[in-house]
Short mmCIF file of C-alpha atoms in Angstrom, two decimals:
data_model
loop_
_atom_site.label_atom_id
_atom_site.label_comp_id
_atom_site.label_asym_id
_atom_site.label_seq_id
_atom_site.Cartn_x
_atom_site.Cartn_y
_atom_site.Cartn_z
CA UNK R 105 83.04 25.27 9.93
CA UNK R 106 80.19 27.20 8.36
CA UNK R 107 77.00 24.92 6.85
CA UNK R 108 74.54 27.63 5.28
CA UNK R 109 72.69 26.89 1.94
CA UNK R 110 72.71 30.60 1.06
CA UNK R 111 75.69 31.26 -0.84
CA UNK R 112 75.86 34.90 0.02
CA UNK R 113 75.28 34.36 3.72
CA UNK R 114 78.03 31.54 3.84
CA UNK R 115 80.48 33.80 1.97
CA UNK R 116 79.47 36.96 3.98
CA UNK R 117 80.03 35.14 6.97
CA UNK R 118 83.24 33.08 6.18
CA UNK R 119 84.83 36.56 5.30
CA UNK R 120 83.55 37.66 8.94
CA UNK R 121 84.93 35.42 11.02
CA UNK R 122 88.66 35.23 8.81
CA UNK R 123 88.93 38.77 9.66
CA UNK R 124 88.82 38.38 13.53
CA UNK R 125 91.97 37.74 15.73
CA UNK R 126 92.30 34.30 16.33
CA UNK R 127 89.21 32.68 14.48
CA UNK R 128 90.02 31.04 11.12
CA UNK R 129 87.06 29.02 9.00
CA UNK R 130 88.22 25.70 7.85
CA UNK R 131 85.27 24.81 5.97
CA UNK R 132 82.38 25.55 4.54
CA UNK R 133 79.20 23.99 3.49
CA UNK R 134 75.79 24.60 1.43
CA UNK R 135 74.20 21.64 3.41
CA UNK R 136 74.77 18.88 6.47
CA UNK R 137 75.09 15.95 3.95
CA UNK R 138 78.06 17.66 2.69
CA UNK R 139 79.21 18.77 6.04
CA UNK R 140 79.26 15.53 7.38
CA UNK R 141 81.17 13.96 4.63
CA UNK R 142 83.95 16.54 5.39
CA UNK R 143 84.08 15.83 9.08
CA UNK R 144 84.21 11.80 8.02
CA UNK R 145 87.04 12.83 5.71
CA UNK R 146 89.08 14.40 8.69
CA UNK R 147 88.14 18.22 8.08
CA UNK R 148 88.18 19.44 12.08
CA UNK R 149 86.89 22.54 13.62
CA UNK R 150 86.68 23.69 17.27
CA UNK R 151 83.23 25.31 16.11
CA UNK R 152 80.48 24.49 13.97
CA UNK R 153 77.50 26.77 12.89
CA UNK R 154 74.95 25.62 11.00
CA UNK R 155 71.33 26.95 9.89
CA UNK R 156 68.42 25.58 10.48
CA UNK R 157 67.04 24.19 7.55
CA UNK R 158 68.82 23.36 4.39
CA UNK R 159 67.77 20.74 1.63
CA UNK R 160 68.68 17.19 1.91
CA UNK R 161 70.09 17.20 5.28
CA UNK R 162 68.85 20.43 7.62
CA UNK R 163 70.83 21.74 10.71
CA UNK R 164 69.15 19.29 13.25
CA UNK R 165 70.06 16.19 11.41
CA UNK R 166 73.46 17.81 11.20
CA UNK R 167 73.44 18.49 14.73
CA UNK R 168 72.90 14.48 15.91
CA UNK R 169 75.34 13.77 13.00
CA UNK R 170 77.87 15.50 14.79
CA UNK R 171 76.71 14.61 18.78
CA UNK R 172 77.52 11.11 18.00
CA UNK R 173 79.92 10.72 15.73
CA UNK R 174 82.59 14.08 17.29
CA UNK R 175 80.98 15.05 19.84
CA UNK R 176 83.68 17.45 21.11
CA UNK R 177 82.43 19.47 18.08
CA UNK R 178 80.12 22.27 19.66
CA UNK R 179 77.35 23.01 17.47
CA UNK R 180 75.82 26.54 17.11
CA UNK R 181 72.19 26.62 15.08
CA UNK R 182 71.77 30.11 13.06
CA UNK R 183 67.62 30.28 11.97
CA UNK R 184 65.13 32.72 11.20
CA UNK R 185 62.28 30.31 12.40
CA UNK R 186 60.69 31.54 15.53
CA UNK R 187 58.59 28.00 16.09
CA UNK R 188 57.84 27.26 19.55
CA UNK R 189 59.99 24.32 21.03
CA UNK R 190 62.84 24.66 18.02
CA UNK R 191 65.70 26.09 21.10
CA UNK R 192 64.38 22.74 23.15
CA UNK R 193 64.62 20.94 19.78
CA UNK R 194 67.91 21.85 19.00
CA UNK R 195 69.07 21.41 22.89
CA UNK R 196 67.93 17.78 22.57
CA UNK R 197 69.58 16.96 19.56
CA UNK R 198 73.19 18.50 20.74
CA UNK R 199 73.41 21.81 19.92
CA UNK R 200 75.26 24.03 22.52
CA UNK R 201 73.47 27.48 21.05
CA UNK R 202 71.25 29.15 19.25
CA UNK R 203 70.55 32.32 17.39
CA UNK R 204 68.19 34.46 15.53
CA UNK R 205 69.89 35.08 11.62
CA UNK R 206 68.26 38.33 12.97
CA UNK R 207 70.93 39.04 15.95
CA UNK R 208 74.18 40.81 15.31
CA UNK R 209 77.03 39.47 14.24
CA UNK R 210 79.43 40.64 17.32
CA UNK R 211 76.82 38.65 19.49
CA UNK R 212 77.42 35.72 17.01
CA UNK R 213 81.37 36.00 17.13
CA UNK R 214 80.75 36.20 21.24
CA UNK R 215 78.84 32.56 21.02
CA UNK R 216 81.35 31.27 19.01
CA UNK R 217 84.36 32.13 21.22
CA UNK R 218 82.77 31.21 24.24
CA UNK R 219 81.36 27.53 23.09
CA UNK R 220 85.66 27.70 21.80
CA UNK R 221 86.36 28.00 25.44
CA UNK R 222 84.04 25.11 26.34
CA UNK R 223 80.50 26.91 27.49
CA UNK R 224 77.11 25.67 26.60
CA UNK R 225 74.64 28.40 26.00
CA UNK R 226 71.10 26.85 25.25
#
């Protein structure tokens, strides 16, 4: 599942990841509230990347959204924001990686497969 308020980011991405072996996207979002809703409906995914910050609910809400309610969902932060502490931040609310929006996207297909295999990378 992709969650990325930035329509041509989510898109760009989603068409990414459908066009490598073995990786299909079964959802998309433009924010966590929506997200979550879809993962309370039944939507599944062995992967979920979110950003960072998105209106009404950001990445790190989404993240403990996710740690307790599936928690066998590894989450994967995408942000631009360089703040000190956000990689501890992120850590303590669940999330098994994160990345620079800056980093390529073969490095970003690499996290994904490997938190698919069951790694944690922060």
């Amino acid at each position: 599942m992709i969650v990325e308020d930035n329509e041509i980011v989510k898109n760009s991405l989603e068409s990414y990841f459908n066009d490598q072996e073995g990786l299909i996207v079964t959802a998309t979002a433009g924010d966590g509230e929506i997200a979550s809703k879809l993962l309370s409906s039944g939507i599944t995914c062995d992967v979920l990347l979110t950003d960072l910050n998105m209106p009404r609910m950001d990445g790190l809400q989404l993240t403990d959204f996710v740690a307790n309610n599936h928690p066998a969902i590894p989450i994967v932060i995408s942000t631009m924001s360089d703040e000190p502490g956000i990689r501890e931040l992120a850590k303590f609310f669940g999330a098994k990686a994160i990345l620079s929006k800056c980093r390529p996207l073969p490095e970003l297909l690499e996290t994904v497969r490997r938190l698919a295999a069951g790694e944690t990378l922060v």
